[in-house]
Coordinates of C-alpha atoms (C1' of nucleotides) in Angstrom, one line a residue:
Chain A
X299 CA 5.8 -24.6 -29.5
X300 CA 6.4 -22.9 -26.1
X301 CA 3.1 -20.7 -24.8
X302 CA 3.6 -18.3 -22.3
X303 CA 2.9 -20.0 -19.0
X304 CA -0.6 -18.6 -17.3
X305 CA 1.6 -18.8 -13.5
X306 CA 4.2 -16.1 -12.7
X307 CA 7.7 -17.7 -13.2
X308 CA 9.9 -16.2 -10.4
X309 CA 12.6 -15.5 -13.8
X310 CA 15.0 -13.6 -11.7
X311 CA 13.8 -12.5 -8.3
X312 CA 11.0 -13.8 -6.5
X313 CA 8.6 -10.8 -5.9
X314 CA 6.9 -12.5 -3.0
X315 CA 10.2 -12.4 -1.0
X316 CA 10.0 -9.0 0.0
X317 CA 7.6 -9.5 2.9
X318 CA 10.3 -11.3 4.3
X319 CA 11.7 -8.6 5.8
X320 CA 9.2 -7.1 8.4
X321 CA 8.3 -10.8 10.2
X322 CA 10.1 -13.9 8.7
X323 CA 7.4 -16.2 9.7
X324 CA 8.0 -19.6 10.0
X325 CA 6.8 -20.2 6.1
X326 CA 8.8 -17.5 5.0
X327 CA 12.0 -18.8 7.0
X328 CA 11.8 -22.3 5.2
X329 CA 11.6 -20.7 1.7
X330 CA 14.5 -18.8 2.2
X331 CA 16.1 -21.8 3.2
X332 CA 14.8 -23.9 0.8
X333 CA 16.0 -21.2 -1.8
X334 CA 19.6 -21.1 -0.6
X335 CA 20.0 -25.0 -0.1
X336 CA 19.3 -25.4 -3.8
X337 CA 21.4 -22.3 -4.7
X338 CA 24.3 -23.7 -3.3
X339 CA 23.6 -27.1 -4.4
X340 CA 23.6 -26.2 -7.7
X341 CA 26.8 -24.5 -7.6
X342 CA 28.8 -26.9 -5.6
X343 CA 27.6 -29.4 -8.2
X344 CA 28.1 -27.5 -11.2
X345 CA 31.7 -26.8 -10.0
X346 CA 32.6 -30.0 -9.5
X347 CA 30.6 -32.1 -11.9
X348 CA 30.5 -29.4 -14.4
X349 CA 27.1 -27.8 -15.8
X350 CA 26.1 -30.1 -18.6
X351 CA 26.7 -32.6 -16.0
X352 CA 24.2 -31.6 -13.6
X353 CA 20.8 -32.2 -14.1
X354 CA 18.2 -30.1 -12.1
X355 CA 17.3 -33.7 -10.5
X356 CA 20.6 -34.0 -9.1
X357 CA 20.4 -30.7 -7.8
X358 CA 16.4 -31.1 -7.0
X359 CA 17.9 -34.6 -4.7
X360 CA 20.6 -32.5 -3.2
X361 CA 18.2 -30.1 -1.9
X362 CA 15.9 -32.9 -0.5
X363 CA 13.2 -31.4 -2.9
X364 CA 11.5 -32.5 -5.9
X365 CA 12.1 -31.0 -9.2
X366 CA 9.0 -29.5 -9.4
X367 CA 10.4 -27.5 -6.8
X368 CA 13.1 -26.5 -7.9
X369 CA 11.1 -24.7 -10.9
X370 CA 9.6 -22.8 -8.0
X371 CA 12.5 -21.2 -7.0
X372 CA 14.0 -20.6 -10.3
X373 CA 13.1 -19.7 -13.3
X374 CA 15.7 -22.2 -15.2
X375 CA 18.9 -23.9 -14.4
X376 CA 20.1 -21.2 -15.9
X377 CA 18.7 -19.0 -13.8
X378 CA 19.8 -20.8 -10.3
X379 CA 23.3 -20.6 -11.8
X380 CA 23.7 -16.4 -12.3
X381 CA 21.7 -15.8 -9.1
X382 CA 24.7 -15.0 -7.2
X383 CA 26.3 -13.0 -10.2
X384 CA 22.8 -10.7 -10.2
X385 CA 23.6 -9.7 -6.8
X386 CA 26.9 -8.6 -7.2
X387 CA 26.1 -6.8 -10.8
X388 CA 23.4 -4.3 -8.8
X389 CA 26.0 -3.4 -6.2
X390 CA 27.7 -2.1 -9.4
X391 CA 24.9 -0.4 -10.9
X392 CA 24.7 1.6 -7.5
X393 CA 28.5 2.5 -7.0
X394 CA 28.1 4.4 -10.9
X395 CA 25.0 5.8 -9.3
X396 CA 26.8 7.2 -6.6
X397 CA 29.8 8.8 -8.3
X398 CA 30.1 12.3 -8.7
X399 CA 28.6 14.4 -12.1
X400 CA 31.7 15.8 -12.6
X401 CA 34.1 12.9 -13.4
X402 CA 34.3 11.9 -17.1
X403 CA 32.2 9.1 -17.8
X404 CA 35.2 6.4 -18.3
X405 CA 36.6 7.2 -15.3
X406 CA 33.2 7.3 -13.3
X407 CA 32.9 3.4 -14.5
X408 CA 36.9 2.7 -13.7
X409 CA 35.9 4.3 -9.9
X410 CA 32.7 3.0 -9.6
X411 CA 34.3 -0.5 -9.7
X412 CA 37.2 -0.3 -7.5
X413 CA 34.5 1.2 -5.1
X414 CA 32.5 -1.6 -5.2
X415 CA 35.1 -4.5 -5.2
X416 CA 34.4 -4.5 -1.6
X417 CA 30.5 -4.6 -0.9
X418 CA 30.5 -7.2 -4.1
X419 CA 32.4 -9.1 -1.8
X420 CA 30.6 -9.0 1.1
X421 CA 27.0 -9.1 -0.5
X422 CA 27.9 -12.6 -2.3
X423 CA 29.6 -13.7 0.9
X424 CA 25.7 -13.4 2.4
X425 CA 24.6 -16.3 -0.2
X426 CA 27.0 -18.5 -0.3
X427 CA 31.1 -18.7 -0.1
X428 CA 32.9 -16.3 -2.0
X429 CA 35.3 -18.6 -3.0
X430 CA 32.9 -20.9 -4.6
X431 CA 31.2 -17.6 -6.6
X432 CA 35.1 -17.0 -7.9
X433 CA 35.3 -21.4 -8.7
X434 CA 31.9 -21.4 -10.5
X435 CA 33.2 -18.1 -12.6
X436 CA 35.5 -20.6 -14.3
X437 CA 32.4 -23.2 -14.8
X438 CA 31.0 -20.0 -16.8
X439 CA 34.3 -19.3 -19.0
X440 CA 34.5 -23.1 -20.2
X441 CA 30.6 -23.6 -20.4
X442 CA 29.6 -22.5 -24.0
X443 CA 26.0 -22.4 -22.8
X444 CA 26.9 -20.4 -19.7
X445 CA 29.2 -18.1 -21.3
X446 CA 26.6 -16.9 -23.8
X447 CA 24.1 -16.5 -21.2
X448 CA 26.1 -14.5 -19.0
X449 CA 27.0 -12.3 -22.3
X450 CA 23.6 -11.7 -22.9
X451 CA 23.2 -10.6 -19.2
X452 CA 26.0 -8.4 -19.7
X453 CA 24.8 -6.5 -22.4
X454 CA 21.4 -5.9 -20.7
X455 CA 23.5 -4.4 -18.1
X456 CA 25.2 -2.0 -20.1
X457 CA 22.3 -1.1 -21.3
X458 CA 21.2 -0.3 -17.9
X459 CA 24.3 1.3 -17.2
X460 CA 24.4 3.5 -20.3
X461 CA 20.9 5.1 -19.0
X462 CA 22.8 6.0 -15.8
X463 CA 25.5 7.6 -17.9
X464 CA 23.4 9.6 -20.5
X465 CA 21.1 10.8 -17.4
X466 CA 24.6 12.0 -15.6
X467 CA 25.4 13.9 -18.5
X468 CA 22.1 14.8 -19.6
X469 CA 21.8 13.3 -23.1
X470 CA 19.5 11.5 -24.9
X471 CA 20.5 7.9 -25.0
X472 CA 18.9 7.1 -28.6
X473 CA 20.7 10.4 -30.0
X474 CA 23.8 10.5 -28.7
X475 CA 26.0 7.2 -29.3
X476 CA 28.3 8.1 -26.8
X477 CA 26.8 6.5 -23.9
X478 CA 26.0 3.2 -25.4
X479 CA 29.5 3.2 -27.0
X480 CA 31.7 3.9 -23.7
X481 CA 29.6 1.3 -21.6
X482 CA 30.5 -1.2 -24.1
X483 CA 33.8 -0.3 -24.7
X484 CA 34.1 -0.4 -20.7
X485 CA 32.2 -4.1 -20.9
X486 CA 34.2 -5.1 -23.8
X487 CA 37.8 -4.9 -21.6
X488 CA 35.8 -6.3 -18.5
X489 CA 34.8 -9.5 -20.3
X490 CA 38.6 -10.0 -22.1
X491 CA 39.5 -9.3 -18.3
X492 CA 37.4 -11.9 -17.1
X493 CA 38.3 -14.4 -19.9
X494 CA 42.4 -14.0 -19.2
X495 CA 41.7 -14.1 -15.1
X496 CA 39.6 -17.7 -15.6
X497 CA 42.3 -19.1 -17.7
X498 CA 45.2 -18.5 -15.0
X499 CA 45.6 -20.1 -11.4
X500 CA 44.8 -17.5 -9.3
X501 CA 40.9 -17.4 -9.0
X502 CA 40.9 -14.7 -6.3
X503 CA 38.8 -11.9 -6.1
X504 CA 42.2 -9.6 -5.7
X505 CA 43.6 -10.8 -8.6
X506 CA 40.4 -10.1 -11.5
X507 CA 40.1 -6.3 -9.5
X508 CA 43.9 -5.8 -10.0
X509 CA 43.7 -7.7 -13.6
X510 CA 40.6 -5.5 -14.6
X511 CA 42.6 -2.0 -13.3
X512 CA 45.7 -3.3 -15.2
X513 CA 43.3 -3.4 -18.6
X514 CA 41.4 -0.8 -18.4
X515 CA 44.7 1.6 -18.6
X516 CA 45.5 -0.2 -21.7
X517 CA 42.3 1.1 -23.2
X518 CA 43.0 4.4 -24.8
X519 CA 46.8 3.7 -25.7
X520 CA 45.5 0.1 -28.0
X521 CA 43.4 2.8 -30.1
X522 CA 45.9 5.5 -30.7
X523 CA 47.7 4.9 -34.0
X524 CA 51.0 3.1 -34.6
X525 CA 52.1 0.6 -31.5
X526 CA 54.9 0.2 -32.7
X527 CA 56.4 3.4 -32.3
X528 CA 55.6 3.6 -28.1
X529 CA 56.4 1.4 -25.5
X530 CA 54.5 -1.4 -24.1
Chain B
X133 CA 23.8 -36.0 -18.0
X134 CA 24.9 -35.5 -21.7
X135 CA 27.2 -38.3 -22.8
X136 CA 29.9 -37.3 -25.7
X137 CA 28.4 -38.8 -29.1
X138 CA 30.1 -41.5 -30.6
X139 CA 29.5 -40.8 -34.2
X140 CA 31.0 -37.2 -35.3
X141 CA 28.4 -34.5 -35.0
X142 CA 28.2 -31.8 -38.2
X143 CA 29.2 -28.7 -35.6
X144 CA 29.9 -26.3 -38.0
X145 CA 30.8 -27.6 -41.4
X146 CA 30.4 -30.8 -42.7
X147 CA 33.8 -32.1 -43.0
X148 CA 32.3 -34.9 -45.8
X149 CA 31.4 -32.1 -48.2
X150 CA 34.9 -31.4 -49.0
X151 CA 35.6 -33.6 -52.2
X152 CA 32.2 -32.4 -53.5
X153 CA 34.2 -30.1 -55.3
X154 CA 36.1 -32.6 -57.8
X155 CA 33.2 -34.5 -58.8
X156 CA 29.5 -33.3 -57.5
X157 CA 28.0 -36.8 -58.2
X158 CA 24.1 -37.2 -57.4
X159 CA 25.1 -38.4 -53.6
X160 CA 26.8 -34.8 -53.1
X161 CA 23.9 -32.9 -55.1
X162 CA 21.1 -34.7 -52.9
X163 CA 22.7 -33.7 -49.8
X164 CA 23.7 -30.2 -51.1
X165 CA 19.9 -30.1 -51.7
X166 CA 18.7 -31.0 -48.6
X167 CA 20.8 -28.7 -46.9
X168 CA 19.6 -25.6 -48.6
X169 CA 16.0 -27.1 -48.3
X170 CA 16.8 -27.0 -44.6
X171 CA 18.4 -23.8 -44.5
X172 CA 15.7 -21.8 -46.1
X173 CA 12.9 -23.9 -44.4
X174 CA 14.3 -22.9 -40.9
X175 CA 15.0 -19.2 -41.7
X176 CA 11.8 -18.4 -43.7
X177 CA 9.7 -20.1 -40.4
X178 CA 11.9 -18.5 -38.1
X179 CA 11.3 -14.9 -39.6
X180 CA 7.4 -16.0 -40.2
X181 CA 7.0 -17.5 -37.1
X182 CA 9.9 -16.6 -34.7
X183 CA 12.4 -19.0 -33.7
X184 CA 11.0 -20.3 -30.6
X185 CA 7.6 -20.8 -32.3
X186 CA 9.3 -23.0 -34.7
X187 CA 10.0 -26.4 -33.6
X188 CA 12.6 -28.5 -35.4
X189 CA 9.6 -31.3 -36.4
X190 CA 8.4 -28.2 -38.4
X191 CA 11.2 -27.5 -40.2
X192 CA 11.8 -31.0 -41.0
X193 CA 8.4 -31.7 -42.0
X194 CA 8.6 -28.3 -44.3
X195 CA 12.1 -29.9 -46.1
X196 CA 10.4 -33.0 -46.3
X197 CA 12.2 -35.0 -44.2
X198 CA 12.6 -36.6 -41.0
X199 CA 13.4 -34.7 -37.8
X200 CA 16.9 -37.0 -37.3
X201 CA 18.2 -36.1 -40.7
X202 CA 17.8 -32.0 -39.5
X203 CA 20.4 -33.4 -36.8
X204 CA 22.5 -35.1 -39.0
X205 CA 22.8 -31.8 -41.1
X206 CA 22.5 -29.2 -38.3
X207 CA 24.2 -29.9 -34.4
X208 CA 21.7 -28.0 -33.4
X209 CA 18.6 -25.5 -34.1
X210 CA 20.8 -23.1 -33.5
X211 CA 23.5 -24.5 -35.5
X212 CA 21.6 -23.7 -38.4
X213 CA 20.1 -20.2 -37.5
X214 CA 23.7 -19.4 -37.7
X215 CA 24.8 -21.0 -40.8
X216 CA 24.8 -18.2 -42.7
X217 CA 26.8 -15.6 -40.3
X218 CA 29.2 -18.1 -40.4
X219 CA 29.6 -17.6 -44.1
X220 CA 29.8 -13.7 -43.8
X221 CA 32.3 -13.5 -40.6
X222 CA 34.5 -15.7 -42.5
X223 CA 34.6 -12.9 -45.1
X224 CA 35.5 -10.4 -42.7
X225 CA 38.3 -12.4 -41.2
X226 CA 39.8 -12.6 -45.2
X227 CA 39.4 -9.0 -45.3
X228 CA 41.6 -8.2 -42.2
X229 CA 43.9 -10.8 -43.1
X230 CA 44.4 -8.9 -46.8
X231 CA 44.9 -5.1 -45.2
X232 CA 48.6 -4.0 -45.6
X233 CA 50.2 -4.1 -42.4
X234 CA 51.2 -0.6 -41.8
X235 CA 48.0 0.6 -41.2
X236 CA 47.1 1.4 -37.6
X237 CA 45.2 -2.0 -35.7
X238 CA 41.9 -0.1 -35.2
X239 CA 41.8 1.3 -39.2
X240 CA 42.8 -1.8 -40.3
X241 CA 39.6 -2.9 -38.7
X242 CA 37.8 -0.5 -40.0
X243 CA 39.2 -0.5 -43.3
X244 CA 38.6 -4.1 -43.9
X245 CA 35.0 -3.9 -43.0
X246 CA 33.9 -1.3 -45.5
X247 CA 35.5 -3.4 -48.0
X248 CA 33.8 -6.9 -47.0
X249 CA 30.5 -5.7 -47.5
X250 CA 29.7 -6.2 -51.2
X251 CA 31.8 -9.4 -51.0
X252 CA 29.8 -10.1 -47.9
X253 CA 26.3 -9.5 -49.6
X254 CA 27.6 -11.5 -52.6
X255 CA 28.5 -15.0 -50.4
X256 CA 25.0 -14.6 -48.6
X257 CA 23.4 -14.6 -51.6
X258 CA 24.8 -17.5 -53.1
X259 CA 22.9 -19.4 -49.8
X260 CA 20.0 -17.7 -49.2
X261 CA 18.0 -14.3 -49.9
X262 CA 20.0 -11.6 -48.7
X263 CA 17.1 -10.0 -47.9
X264 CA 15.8 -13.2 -45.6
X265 CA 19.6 -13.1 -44.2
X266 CA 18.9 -9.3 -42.7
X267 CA 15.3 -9.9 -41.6
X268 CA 17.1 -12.9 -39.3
X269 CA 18.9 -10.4 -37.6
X270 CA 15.7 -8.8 -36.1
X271 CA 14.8 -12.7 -34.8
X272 CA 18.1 -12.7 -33.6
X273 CA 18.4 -9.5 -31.4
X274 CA 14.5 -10.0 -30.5
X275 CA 14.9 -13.9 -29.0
X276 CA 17.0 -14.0 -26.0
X277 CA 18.4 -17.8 -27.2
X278 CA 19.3 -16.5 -30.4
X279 CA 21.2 -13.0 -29.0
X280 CA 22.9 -15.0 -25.9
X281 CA 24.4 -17.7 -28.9
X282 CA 25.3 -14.3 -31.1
X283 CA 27.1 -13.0 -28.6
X284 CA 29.3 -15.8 -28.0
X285 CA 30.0 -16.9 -31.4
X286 CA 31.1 -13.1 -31.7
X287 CA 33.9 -13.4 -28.9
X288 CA 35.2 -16.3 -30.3
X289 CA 35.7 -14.2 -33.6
X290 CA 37.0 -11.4 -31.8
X291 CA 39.3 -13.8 -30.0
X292 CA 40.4 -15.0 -34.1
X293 CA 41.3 -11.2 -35.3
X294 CA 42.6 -10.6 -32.0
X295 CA 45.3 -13.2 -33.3
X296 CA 45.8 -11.9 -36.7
X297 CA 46.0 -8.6 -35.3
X298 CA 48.4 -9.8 -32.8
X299 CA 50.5 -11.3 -35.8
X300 CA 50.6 -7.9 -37.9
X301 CA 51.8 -6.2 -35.1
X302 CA 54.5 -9.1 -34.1
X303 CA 53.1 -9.4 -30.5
X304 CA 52.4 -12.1 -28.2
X305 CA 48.6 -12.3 -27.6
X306 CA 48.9 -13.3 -24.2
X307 CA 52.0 -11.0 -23.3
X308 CA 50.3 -8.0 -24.4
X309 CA 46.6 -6.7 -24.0
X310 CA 46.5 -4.3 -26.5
X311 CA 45.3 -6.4 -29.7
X312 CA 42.6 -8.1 -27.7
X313 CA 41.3 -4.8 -26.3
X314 CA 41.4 -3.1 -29.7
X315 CA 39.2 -6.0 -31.2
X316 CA 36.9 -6.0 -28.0
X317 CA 36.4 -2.1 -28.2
X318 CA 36.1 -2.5 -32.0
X319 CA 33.6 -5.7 -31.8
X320 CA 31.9 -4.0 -28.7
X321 CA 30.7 -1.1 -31.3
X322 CA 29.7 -3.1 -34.0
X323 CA 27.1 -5.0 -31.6
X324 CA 26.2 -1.7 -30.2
X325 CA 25.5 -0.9 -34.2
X326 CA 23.4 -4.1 -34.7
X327 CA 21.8 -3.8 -32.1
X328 CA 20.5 -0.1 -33.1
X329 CA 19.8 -1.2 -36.4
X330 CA 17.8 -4.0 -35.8
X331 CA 15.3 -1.8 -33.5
X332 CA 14.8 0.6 -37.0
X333 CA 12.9 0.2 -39.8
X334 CA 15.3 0.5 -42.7
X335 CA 16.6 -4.0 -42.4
X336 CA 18.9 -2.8 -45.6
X337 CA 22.7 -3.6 -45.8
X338 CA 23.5 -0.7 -46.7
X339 CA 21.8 1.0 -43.7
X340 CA 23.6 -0.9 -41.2
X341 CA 27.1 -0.3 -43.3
X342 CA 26.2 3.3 -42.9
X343 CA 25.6 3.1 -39.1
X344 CA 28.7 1.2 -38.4
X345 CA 30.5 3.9 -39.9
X346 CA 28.9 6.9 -38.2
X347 CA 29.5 4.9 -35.1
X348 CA 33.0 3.8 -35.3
X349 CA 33.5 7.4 -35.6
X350 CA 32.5 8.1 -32.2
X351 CA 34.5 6.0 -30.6
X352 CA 38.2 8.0 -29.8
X353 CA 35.9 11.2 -29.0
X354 CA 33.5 9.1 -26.7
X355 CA 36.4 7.9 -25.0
X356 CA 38.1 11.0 -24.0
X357 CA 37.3 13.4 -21.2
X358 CA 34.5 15.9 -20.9
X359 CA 31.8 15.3 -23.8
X360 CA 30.1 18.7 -22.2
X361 CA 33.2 21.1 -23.4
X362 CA 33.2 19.3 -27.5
X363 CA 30.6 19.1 -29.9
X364 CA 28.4 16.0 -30.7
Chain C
dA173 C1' 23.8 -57.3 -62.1
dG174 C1' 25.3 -57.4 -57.5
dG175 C1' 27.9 -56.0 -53.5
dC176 C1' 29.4 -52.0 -50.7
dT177 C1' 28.6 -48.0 -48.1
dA178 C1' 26.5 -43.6 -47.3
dA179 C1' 22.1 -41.5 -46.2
dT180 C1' 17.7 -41.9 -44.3
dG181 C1' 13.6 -43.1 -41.4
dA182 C1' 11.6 -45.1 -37.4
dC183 C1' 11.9 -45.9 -32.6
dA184 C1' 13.3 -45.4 -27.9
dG185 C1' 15.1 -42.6 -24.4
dC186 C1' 17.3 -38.6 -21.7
dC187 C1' 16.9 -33.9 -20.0
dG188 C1' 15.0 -29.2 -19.5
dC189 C1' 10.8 -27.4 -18.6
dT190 C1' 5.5 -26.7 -17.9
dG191 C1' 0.6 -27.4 -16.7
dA192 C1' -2.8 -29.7 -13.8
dC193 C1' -4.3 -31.8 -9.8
dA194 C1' -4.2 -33.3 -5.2
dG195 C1' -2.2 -33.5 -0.6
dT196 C1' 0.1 -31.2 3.2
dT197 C1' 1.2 -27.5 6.2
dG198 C1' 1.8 -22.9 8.0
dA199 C1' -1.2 -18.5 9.0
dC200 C1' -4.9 -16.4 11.1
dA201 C1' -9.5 -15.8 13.1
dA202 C1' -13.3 -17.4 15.7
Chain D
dT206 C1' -8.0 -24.9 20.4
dT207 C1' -9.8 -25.5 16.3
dG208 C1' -11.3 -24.9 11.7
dT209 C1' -10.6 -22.6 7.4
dC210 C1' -7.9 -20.7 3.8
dA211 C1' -4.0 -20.0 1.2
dA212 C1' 0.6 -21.2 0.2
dC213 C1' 3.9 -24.7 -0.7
dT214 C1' 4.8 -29.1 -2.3
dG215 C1' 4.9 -33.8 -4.8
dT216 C1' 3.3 -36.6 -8.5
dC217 C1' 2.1 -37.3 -13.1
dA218 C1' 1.8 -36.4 -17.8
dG219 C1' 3.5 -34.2 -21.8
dC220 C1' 6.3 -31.2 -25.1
dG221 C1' 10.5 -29.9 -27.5
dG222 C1' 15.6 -30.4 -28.3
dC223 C1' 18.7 -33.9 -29.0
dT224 C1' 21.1 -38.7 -29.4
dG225 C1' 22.0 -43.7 -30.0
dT226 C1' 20.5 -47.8 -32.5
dC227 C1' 19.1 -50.4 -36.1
dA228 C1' 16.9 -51.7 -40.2
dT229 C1' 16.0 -49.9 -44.9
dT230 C1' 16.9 -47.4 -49.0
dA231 C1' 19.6 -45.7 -52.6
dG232 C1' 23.8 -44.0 -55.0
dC233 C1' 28.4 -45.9 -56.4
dC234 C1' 31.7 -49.0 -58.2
dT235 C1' 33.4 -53.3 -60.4

DNA sequence: AGGCTAATGACAGCCGCTGACAGTTGACAA
DNA sequence: TTGTCAACTGTCAGCGGCTGTCATTAGCCT
């Protein structure tokens, strides 16, 4: 039987960061570095070992740390591994934040995203390499363990998001279904998106935004009626 | 690092149980024994307890055996919290398979799962207490393990009935992205339903047939344009 | 009855993860 | 500068999930 631990576990940001900003400090400066040697560790290992394959001493070694340590930092290995992917998921959050009332709620989520392409970019590119962020996207796809961690993350963020879109149209999100159903139908064609984009060769960032616009216009012709009778 | 087994792990199904069927013998009775002793041991803690709080020595112990025989029944705790979805799904997948193929892809859907509930309740039943089935859902949604492992045994069925879709409609899965973004959309709502379910009172079958219904409903309207300018 | 084989239990060990304790090292004031 | 305090860290021990191994038991078959 787990208890519930009497220390705060960092589990997905560490609060005490936020200091940080107004004097690093010579302490403050090694943690961040200490944080972002492990963080990129772990993903270099993880993409080329593989997940399973890693173990959080090899990562722990890598970092010149024990593994104590690295439990510091984060939460789980799990953890370590979507702390790139949480970054990039609030730039989202904020792009649907910033789009205009008046759009329709589908197409505030399909602009809010090829808005945000860009700063996703840039913000990930502050941690570690982008192209390594895109690699370890494939570790997640052919990870059973990862995948159904990063599912669960994904339906917490709809649920975020689907507050944002009741608030824009001023509903009640536990009346009104509508929210909750457009944000998942929106997260359901993201996550086939992503699934199709790991499986082929081209592991760009370019290629999942142009794969992901290319889907989502798919979206209301797949539920109208008959297929058969209109084009591809 | 995990190393591959050499001996063959249960996964899913025991493959061995198969010639049960032309002649039980005590051998085949014992273990089908054991296995429902198992079963029912792990859900009735996991529901008492919660599934964290339950440890697999405890289910063991409570089926009166050892903790390596679990293993040799189950690949995993989680393997057998889901032992009994596994039973229903594969209903549901019958059900699609059996709908006349001139219905449109998303009615089809929805056609075949009002008429794979009874049959649904019925093959539950034969296992464990239905009623003990729907109370699991509730541990399921509530324990982050347990939802993040739901959520990716529920793309890999979509991914299934994205192919038999694909087959009614004579398509190529992977040439076009319509059948997978039907099933997405279509599984996307039913999660959005459990999910709302679970957080109510009434843990009935029939109450969450109901709210799949009223939901599905929703979908083409929450899809299109201004929800302001139509009725709820 | 006796041999064969599947099923089980007991044991050891890996890995993820946590609590406890002690040692080290920045931060800050005297 | 120096001494104190708090933060950061390493070490150690231990739990729970899970697996390989091996000896023992128990159903099956002739």
């Amino acid at each position: 039987m787990k208890v519930a631990g009497t220390s705060a576990p960092p589990e997905t940001a560490p609060p005490e960061t936020a200091p940080a900003a107004s004097r690093p400090g010579l302490r403050e400066l090694k943690k961040q570095r200490t944080r972002d040697l492990l963080l990129r560790s772990a993903l270099e290992l993880f993409t080329e070992r593989g997940y399973e394959e890693t173990t959080v001493d090899d990562i722990a070694e890598a970092a010149d740390v024990s593994q104590r340590t690295f439990f510091r930092y984060f939460a789980s290995k799990e953890d370590a591994a979507f702390f790139v992917s949480r970054l990039a998921e609030s730039r989202f959050v904020e792009a649907v934040h910033a789009r205009p009332p008046e759009e329709a709620p589908l197409d505030a989520l399909r602009l809010a995203l090829a808005a945000s392409w860009s700063t996703i970019g840039e913000a990930v590119e502050q941690l570690v390499p982008l192209e390594l962020h895109m690699r370890f996207y494939r570790v997640i796809e052919s990870t059973p363990a990862l995948l159904a961690a990063h599912l669960r993350r994904a339906t917490e963020l709809e649920e975020e998001i689907a507050r944002v879109v009741a608030g824009r149209e001023g509903l009640d999100l536990d009346a009104d279904p509508r929210p909750r159903v457009v944000v998942a139908v929106f997260g359901a064609v993201m996550r086939v998106t992503e699934r199709i984009w790991s499986a082929r060769d081209d592991a760009s960032l370019a290629a999942l935004r142009d794969l992901t616009a290319d889907y989502l216009d798919h979206v209301a012709p797949a539920l109208t009626g008959n297929w058969r009778s209109s084009e591809t």
